């Protein structure tokens, strides 16, 4: 009996449509999004400058905030600059753009990186990297530990999700540069800008980028790539490393560290990070995730068979994946003694999803070198379709459906929770914007849609000197902001 051949191009289009449909509730709830907590803190100078001048006045104000923060709190200068320019600085309504920016950056960078790895360098057809990207993005978004901190809260999402997306762009450009036979300025210039910018971002992404660029530069020398390519890779490493040194040398880092006692030593932090990375992998590989990997196996198998790489030891890929995730976890463990807030867990999970597909690709490549090339071919169509159908059943009928980011957003919209939250925040904003009101008394929030504002997020109190109160007052230029008793 002849096994029917799957039309993977049609499947790729169907996967793109399913991914877009899963993101639709997140985009539909975006107009109800509002700034909170550190958004007010970092954007205060820029918001004041825009009110008193023009939108362009926000740029020197953001530089002022960056310099101030560098001295008294944190050295991540490129991230602080962007944090100071969040959309609400130019008008409260623009804050609705935040999830579009973050999800758009995550999606485009993931597809670009997979196109480079599986399409441009791996020789795979378009459907290969499209299907892989859809699988990675669906799980990254829908099962993110915190959709609020990862996509809807600008301050947190910018620091981790957006910089993670930028790092994927840099990795893709660096890979293309490594395979070039001559120095290509069209690759090197944007890669150089990204390298320096990432060095001034969050320390987890900056450290991982430094390690990977060092590996890339070492590979260029070992493989005796053309000298312009080697020097190009060294320049990327030097730019990223110098920016990271500038960030690490900030006086504000010492101020912040003084508030965080009992940090582990470097070796202890590395050991804890590797254990935490292994634990993340074991906890994240459940039935739905395994079904996604099985559904991707046919296209990855075909691409891996054609790849020029030799795929030596099968244990190398999972070990490297754990180590790379451990690199990301080391800075917070060293600085704070734990792996960080939910937005940092989002970052680790994004990395895990991408690396898991990479590990599968590697293992299939190793297997393809040791079995008859067509031996498993008759099993692929049925296994792939069966896995895809079971995955849909698990997600749609399983107990975790309500925990998916899109489902949570949809439930908040259908139940009116998102609309109620929006109305309450609009009432506050009207008071904030009223020039006649110098002392704002805001009503307490009663609606807490999980993707827009979980109940645990710090809010105004009756104490005008509380952190959230002072931040809101500074952002809107008020004498005082308090919560109604």
Coordinates of C-alpha atoms in Angstrom, one line a residue:
X1 CA 0.0 0.0 0.0
X2 CA 1.4 3.3 -1.0
X3 CA 1.6 5.9 1.7
X4 CA 0.1 9.3 0.6
X5 CA 2.6 12.1 0.6
X6 CA 1.8 15.0 2.8
X7 CA 1.6 18.5 1.3
X8 CA 3.9 20.3 3.8
X9 CA 3.4 23.6 2.1
X10 CA -0.3 23.4 2.8
X11 CA 0.5 22.3 6.4
X12 CA 2.8 25.3 6.8
X13 CA 0.0 27.7 5.7
X14 CA -2.4 25.9 8.1
X15 CA 0.1 26.2 10.9
X16 CA 0.5 29.9 10.2
X17 CA -3.3 30.4 10.3
X18 CA -3.6 28.4 13.5
X19 CA -0.8 30.5 15.1
X20 CA -2.5 33.8 14.0
X21 CA -5.8 32.5 15.4
X22 CA -4.2 31.7 18.7
X23 CA -2.7 35.2 18.9
X24 CA -5.9 37.0 18.0
X25 CA -7.3 37.2 21.6
X26 CA -4.0 38.8 22.7
X27 CA -4.3 41.4 20.0
X28 CA -8.0 42.0 20.7
X29 CA -7.4 42.6 24.4
X30 CA -4.5 45.0 23.7
X31 CA -6.6 48.2 23.6
X32 CA -7.4 47.7 27.2
X33 CA -3.8 47.7 28.3
X34 CA -2.4 50.4 30.6
X35 CA 1.0 51.3 32.1
X36 CA 1.8 50.4 35.7
X37 CA 4.6 50.4 38.3
X38 CA 8.0 51.0 36.7
X39 CA 6.5 52.3 33.5
X40 CA 5.7 55.4 35.4
X41 CA 9.2 55.5 37.0
X42 CA 11.3 55.2 33.9
X43 CA 9.0 57.3 31.7
X44 CA 8.5 60.3 34.0
X45 CA 11.2 62.6 32.5
X46 CA 10.2 61.8 28.9
X47 CA 6.5 62.2 29.6
X48 CA 7.1 65.6 31.2
X49 CA 9.3 66.7 28.3
X50 CA 6.6 65.7 25.8
X51 CA 3.9 67.6 27.7
X52 CA 6.1 70.7 27.9
X53 CA 7.6 70.5 24.4
X54 CA 7.4 68.0 21.6
X55 CA 7.8 64.3 21.0
X56 CA 11.5 64.8 20.1
X57 CA 12.1 66.2 23.6
X58 CA 11.6 62.7 24.9
X59 CA 15.1 61.7 23.6
X60 CA 17.2 63.9 25.8
X61 CA 14.9 63.2 28.7
X62 CA 15.5 59.5 28.2
X63 CA 19.2 60.0 28.1
X64 CA 18.9 61.9 31.4
X65 CA 17.0 59.0 33.0
X66 CA 19.6 56.6 31.6
X67 CA 22.5 58.5 33.1
X68 CA 20.7 58.9 36.5
X69 CA 19.9 55.2 36.7
X70 CA 23.5 54.3 35.7
X71 CA 24.7 56.2 38.7
X72 CA 22.1 55.1 41.3
X73 CA 20.6 51.8 40.3
X74 CA 21.6 49.7 37.3
X75 CA 24.1 49.8 34.4
X76 CA 22.0 48.4 31.6
X77 CA 22.1 51.6 29.6
X78 CA 20.5 50.6 26.3
X79 CA 17.6 48.9 28.0
X80 CA 17.0 51.9 30.4
X81 CA 17.0 54.2 27.4
X82 CA 14.2 52.2 25.7
X83 CA 12.3 51.8 29.0
X84 CA 12.2 55.6 29.3
X85 CA 10.5 55.8 25.9
X86 CA 7.5 53.5 26.4
X87 CA 4.4 54.3 24.3
X88 CA 2.4 56.0 27.1
X89 CA 5.0 58.7 27.2
X90 CA 3.5 60.0 24.0
X91 CA -0.1 59.4 25.1
X92 CA -1.9 56.9 27.2
X93 CA -3.6 55.3 24.3
X94 CA -0.4 54.4 22.6
X95 CA 0.4 51.9 25.4
X96 CA -1.9 49.5 23.6
X97 CA 0.9 49.0 21.1
X98 CA 3.0 47.2 23.6
X99 CA 1.9 43.6 22.9
X100 CA 2.0 44.2 19.2
X101 CA 5.6 45.4 19.6
X102 CA 6.7 42.5 21.8
X103 CA 4.9 39.7 20.0
X104 CA 5.9 41.1 16.7
X105 CA 9.5 41.2 17.7
X106 CA 9.4 37.7 19.1
X107 CA 7.7 36.3 16.0
X108 CA 9.8 38.0 13.4
X109 CA 13.1 37.2 15.1
X110 CA 12.2 33.6 15.7
X111 CA 11.3 33.1 12.0
X112 CA 14.4 34.9 10.9
X113 CA 16.7 32.8 13.1
X114 CA 15.1 29.6 11.9
X115 CA 15.2 30.7 8.3
X116 CA 19.0 31.2 8.7
X117 CA 19.6 27.9 10.4
X118 CA 17.2 25.6 8.6
X119 CA 16.7 27.5 5.3
X120 CA 19.7 29.5 4.3
X121 CA 22.4 27.3 5.9
X122 CA 20.5 24.0 6.3
X123 CA 19.1 23.9 2.8
X124 CA 15.6 23.2 4.0
X125 CA 12.5 24.3 2.0
X126 CA 10.4 27.2 3.3
X127 CA 7.9 24.9 5.0
X128 CA 10.6 23.5 7.2
X129 CA 11.5 26.7 9.1
X130 CA 7.9 28.0 8.9
X131 CA 6.5 24.9 10.6
X132 CA 9.3 24.9 13.2
X133 CA 8.7 28.6 13.9
X134 CA 5.0 28.1 14.4
X135 CA 5.6 25.3 16.9
X136 CA 8.2 27.3 18.8
X137 CA 6.2 30.5 18.8
X138 CA 2.9 28.8 19.8
X139 CA 4.4 27.3 22.9
X140 CA 6.6 30.3 23.7
X141 CA 3.6 32.6 23.7
X142 CA 0.7 30.4 24.9
X143 CA 2.6 28.7 27.7
X144 CA 4.8 31.7 28.7
X145 CA 5.0 31.7 32.6
X146 CA 3.6 35.3 32.5
X147 CA 2.0 36.8 29.4
X148 CA 1.6 40.0 31.4
X149 CA 5.3 40.4 32.1
X150 CA 6.4 39.0 28.8
X151 CA 4.1 40.8 26.4
X152 CA 1.8 43.4 28.0
X153 CA 3.9 45.2 30.6
X154 CA 6.3 47.3 28.6
X155 CA 9.0 47.7 31.2
X156 CA 9.4 44.0 31.9
X157 CA 8.7 42.8 28.3
X158 CA 11.2 45.3 26.8
X159 CA 14.0 44.2 29.2
X160 CA 13.7 40.5 28.4
X161 CA 11.4 39.5 25.6
X162 CA 12.5 42.4 23.3
X163 CA 16.2 41.9 24.0
X164 CA 15.8 38.1 23.5
X165 CA 14.3 38.9 20.1
X166 CA 17.2 41.2 19.3
X167 CA 19.7 38.5 20.3
X168 CA 18.1 36.1 17.8
X169 CA 18.6 38.6 15.0
X170 CA 22.2 39.0 16.0
X171 CA 22.8 35.2 16.1
X172 CA 21.3 34.9 12.6
X173 CA 23.4 37.7 11.2
X174 CA 26.5 36.2 12.8
X175 CA 25.8 32.8 11.3
X176 CA 25.4 34.3 7.8
X177 CA 28.7 36.2 8.4
X178 CA 30.5 33.0 9.4
X179 CA 29.5 31.2 6.2
X180 CA 30.4 34.1 3.9
X181 CA 33.5 33.9 1.8
X182 CA 34.2 37.6 2.2
X183 CA 33.3 40.3 4.6
X184 CA 29.8 41.5 4.0
X185 CA 29.2 45.0 5.4
X186 CA 25.4 44.6 5.0
X187 CA 25.7 41.8 7.7
X188 CA 28.5 43.3 9.8
X189 CA 27.1 46.8 10.4
X190 CA 23.7 45.8 11.8
X191 CA 25.3 42.9 13.7
X192 CA 27.8 45.4 15.2
X193 CA 25.0 47.7 16.3
X194 CA 23.1 44.8 17.8
X195 CA 26.1 43.5 19.6
X196 CA 26.9 46.7 21.4
X197 CA 23.2 47.3 22.1
X198 CA 22.7 43.8 23.6
X199 CA 25.8 44.3 25.8
X200 CA 24.0 47.1 27.5
X201 CA 20.8 45.1 28.0
X202 CA 19.8 42.6 30.6
X203 CA 22.7 40.6 31.9
X204 CA 21.3 37.1 31.1
X205 CA 21.0 37.8 27.4
X206 CA 24.2 39.8 27.4
X207 CA 26.2 37.0 28.9
X208 CA 24.8 34.3 26.7
X209 CA 25.5 36.5 23.6
X210 CA 29.1 37.0 24.8
X211 CA 29.5 33.3 25.1
X212 CA 28.0 32.5 21.7
X213 CA 30.0 35.2 19.9
X214 CA 33.2 33.9 21.5
X215 CA 32.3 30.4 20.2
X216 CA 31.6 31.9 16.8
X217 CA 34.9 33.7 16.7
X218 CA 36.7 30.6 17.9
X219 CA 35.0 28.5 15.2
X220 CA 36.1 31.1 12.5
X221 CA 39.7 30.7 13.5
X222 CA 39.6 26.9 13.8
X223 CA 38.0 26.5 10.4
X224 CA 40.4 29.1 9.0
X225 CA 37.6 31.3 7.6
X226 CA 38.8 34.3 5.5
X227 CA 40.6 36.8 7.6
X228 CA 38.0 39.6 7.1
X229 CA 35.4 37.2 8.5
X230 CA 37.5 36.3 11.5
X231 CA 38.2 40.0 12.2
X232 CA 34.5 40.7 11.8
X233 CA 33.6 38.1 14.4
X234 CA 36.2 39.5 16.7
X235 CA 34.8 43.0 16.3
X236 CA 31.4 41.7 17.3
X237 CA 32.8 40.0 20.3
X238 CA 34.8 43.2 21.3
X239 CA 31.8 45.5 20.9
X240 CA 29.5 43.2 22.9
X241 CA 32.1 42.7 25.6
X242 CA 32.9 46.4 25.9
X243 CA 29.3 47.3 26.3
X244 CA 28.9 44.6 28.9
X245 CA 31.9 45.9 30.8
X246 CA 30.4 49.5 30.7
X247 CA 27.2 48.1 32.0
X248 CA 28.8 46.0 34.8
X249 CA 31.0 49.0 35.9
X250 CA 28.1 51.2 36.7
X251 CA 28.2 52.7 40.2
X252 CA 24.5 51.9 40.5
X253 CA 25.1 48.2 40.4
X254 CA 26.9 48.5 43.8
X255 CA 24.0 50.4 45.2
X256 CA 21.6 47.7 44.1
X257 CA 23.8 44.9 45.2
X258 CA 23.9 46.4 48.7
X259 CA 20.2 45.7 49.0
X260 CA 20.6 42.1 48.1
X261 CA 22.7 40.2 50.8
X262 CA 23.7 36.6 50.9
X263 CA 24.5 36.0 47.2
X264 CA 26.2 32.8 46.3
X265 CA 29.8 32.7 45.0
X266 CA 30.5 32.4 41.2
X267 CA 31.1 28.6 41.1
X268 CA 28.0 28.0 43.3
X269 CA 25.9 30.2 41.1
X270 CA 27.1 28.3 38.0
X271 CA 26.3 25.0 39.6
X272 CA 22.8 26.1 40.7
X273 CA 22.2 27.5 37.2
X274 CA 23.0 24.2 35.5
X275 CA 20.7 22.4 37.9
X276 CA 17.9 24.9 37.4
X277 CA 18.3 24.6 33.6
X278 CA 18.0 20.8 33.7
X279 CA 15.0 21.1 36.0
X280 CA 13.3 23.5 33.6
X281 CA 13.8 21.1 30.7
X282 CA 12.4 18.1 32.6
X283 CA 9.4 20.1 33.8
X284 CA 8.6 21.6 30.4
X285 CA 8.8 18.4 28.3
X286 CA 5.2 17.2 28.9
X287 CA 2.8 15.4 26.6
X288 CA 1.7 18.4 24.5
X289 CA 5.3 19.5 24.0
X290 CA 6.4 16.0 23.0
X291 CA 3.5 15.9 20.5
X292 CA 4.6 19.2 18.9
X293 CA 8.1 17.7 18.5
X294 CA 6.8 14.6 17.0
X295 CA 4.6 16.6 14.6
X296 CA 7.7 18.5 13.5
X297 CA 9.9 15.3 13.1
X298 CA 9.2 14.6 9.4
X299 CA 10.3 18.1 8.2
X300 CA 13.2 18.2 10.5
X301 CA 14.3 14.7 9.4
X302 CA 14.4 15.7 5.8
X303 CA 16.4 18.8 6.5
X304 CA 18.8 17.0 8.8
X305 CA 19.5 14.3 6.2
X306 CA 20.6 17.0 3.7
X307 CA 22.7 18.9 6.2
X308 CA 26.4 18.9 5.8
X309 CA 27.1 18.6 9.5
X310 CA 28.3 15.3 10.8
X311 CA 26.2 15.2 14.0
X312 CA 28.7 13.3 16.2
X313 CA 27.9 12.4 19.8
X314 CA 24.1 12.4 20.5
X315 CA 24.5 13.6 24.0
X316 CA 26.3 16.8 22.8
X317 CA 23.1 18.6 21.9
X318 CA 21.1 18.2 25.1
X319 CA 24.2 18.9 27.1
X320 CA 24.8 22.1 25.2
X321 CA 21.2 23.2 25.5
X322 CA 21.3 22.8 29.3
X323 CA 24.6 24.7 29.4
X324 CA 23.3 27.6 27.3
X325 CA 20.1 28.0 29.4
X326 CA 22.3 27.8 32.5
X327 CA 24.4 30.7 31.2
X328 CA 21.2 32.8 31.1
X329 CA 20.3 31.8 34.7
X330 CA 23.8 32.5 36.2
X331 CA 23.6 36.3 36.4
X332 CA 20.4 36.5 38.5
X333 CA 21.5 33.5 40.7
X334 CA 24.9 35.2 41.3
X335 CA 23.3 38.6 42.0
X336 CA 20.1 37.7 43.8
X337 CA 20.4 34.0 44.8
X338 CA 17.4 32.9 42.7
X339 CA 16.5 32.8 39.0
X340 CA 14.4 35.9 39.0
X341 CA 10.9 37.2 38.4
X342 CA 8.3 35.9 36.0
X343 CA 9.6 38.0 33.1
X344 CA 12.9 36.2 33.5
X345 CA 11.2 32.8 33.6
X346 CA 9.6 33.9 30.3
X347 CA 13.1 34.4 28.9
X348 CA 14.3 31.0 30.0
X349 CA 11.2 29.3 28.5
X350 CA 11.6 31.1 25.1
X351 CA 15.2 29.8 25.0
X352 CA 14.1 26.3 26.1
X353 CA 11.4 26.1 23.3
X354 CA 13.9 27.1 20.6
X355 CA 16.7 24.9 21.9
X356 CA 14.3 21.9 22.2
X357 CA 13.6 22.0 18.5
X358 CA 17.4 22.4 17.9
X359 CA 18.1 19.3 20.0
X360 CA 15.5 17.3 18.1
X361 CA 17.0 18.4 14.8
X362 CA 20.5 17.3 16.0
X363 CA 19.3 13.9 17.3
X364 CA 17.4 13.3 14.0
X365 CA 20.6 14.2 12.1
X366 CA 22.6 11.8 14.2
X367 CA 20.0 9.1 13.6
X368 CA 19.8 9.8 9.8
X369 CA 23.6 9.1 9.5
X370 CA 23.2 5.7 11.1
X371 CA 20.0 4.2 9.5
X372 CA 18.9 3.6 6.0
X373 CA 17.8 7.0 4.8
X374 CA 14.3 5.9 3.7
X375 CA 13.7 3.4 6.5
X376 CA 11.4 5.6 8.7
X377 CA 9.9 7.5 5.7
X378 CA 6.7 5.3 5.7
X379 CA 6.1 6.1 9.3
X380 CA 6.3 9.9 9.1
X381 CA 3.0 10.9 7.5
X382 CA 0.8 9.0 9.9
X383 CA 3.0 9.8 12.9
X384 CA 3.0 13.5 12.0
X385 CA -0.7 13.9 11.5
X386 CA -1.5 11.7 14.5
X387 CA 0.7 13.8 16.7
X388 CA -0.8 17.1 15.4
X389 CA -4.3 15.9 16.0
X390 CA -3.5 14.6 19.5
X391 CA -1.8 17.9 20.3
X392 CA -5.0 19.8 19.3
X393 CA -7.0 17.5 21.5
X394 CA -4.7 17.9 24.4
X395 CA -4.8 21.7 24.2
X396 CA -8.5 22.1 23.5
X397 CA -9.8 19.4 25.9
X398 CA -7.1 19.3 28.5
X399 CA -7.3 20.9 32.0
X400 CA -4.6 23.5 31.0
X401 CA -6.7 25.2 28.3
X402 CA -7.6 28.1 30.5
X403 CA -3.9 28.7 31.4
X404 CA -3.0 29.3 27.7
X405 CA -2.3 33.0 27.2
X406 CA -4.8 33.4 24.4
X407 CA -7.5 31.5 26.3
X408 CA -6.9 33.7 29.4
X409 CA -7.3 36.8 27.3
X410 CA -10.4 35.5 25.6
X411 CA -12.0 34.6 29.0
X412 CA -11.2 38.1 30.3
X413 CA -12.9 39.7 27.2
X414 CA -16.0 37.4 27.3
X415 CA -16.4 37.9 31.1
X416 CA -16.1 41.7 30.9
X417 CA -13.1 41.7 33.2
X418 CA -10.9 43.4 30.6
X419 CA -13.5 46.1 29.9
X420 CA -14.0 46.8 33.6
X421 CA -10.3 47.2 34.2
X422 CA -10.1 49.5 31.2
X423 CA -12.9 51.7 32.6
X424 CA -11.3 51.9 36.0
X425 CA -7.9 52.8 34.6
X426 CA -9.6 55.4 32.3
X427 CA -11.2 57.0 35.3
X428 CA -7.8 57.3 36.9
X429 CA -6.3 58.7 33.8
X430 CA -8.9 61.4 33.5
X431 CA -7.9 62.6 37.0
X432 CA -4.3 62.4 36.1
X433 CA -4.8 64.5 33.0
X434 CA -7.0 67.1 34.7
X435 CA -4.7 70.2 35.3
X436 CA -7.1 71.5 38.0
X437 CA -6.5 68.3 40.1
X438 CA -3.2 68.5 41.9
X439 CA -3.9 65.9 44.6
X440 CA -5.4 62.8 43.0
X441 CA -7.6 60.5 45.0
X442 CA -8.0 57.3 42.8
X443 CA -10.6 54.6 43.3
X444 CA -9.2 51.1 44.0
X445 CA -9.1 48.6 41.2
X446 CA -11.5 45.7 41.4
X447 CA -10.9 44.0 38.0
X448 CA -7.7 42.1 37.4
X449 CA -7.5 40.4 34.0
X450 CA -4.4 38.1 34.2
X451 CA -2.7 39.1 31.0
X452 CA -3.3 42.9 31.6
X453 CA -2.8 43.2 35.3
X454 CA -2.6 40.3 37.7
X455 CA -3.8 41.0 41.2
X456 CA -0.3 40.7 42.7
X457 CA 1.1 43.7 40.7
X458 CA 1.8 46.6 43.1
X459 CA -0.9 49.3 43.0
X460 CA -1.6 52.7 44.7
X461 CA -2.1 52.8 48.5
X462 CA -3.4 55.3 50.9
X463 CA 0.2 56.3 51.7
X464 CA 1.4 59.1 49.3
X465 CA 5.0 58.2 49.9
X466 CA 4.5 54.6 48.7
X467 CA 6.6 53.7 45.7
X468 CA 3.7 53.2 43.3
X469 CA 2.1 56.5 44.4
X470 CA 5.3 58.5 43.9
X471 CA 5.9 57.0 40.5
X472 CA 2.4 57.8 39.3
X473 CA 2.6 61.4 40.7
X474 CA 6.0 62.0 39.0
X475 CA 4.8 60.7 35.6
X476 CA 1.7 62.9 35.5
X477 CA 3.2 65.9 37.3
X478 CA 0.9 65.7 40.3
X479 CA 1.7 66.9 43.8
X480 CA 0.3 63.7 45.3
X481 CA -1.5 60.5 44.3
X482 CA -3.3 58.4 46.9
X483 CA -5.9 55.7 47.0
X484 CA -9.3 56.5 48.3
X485 CA -9.8 55.0 51.8

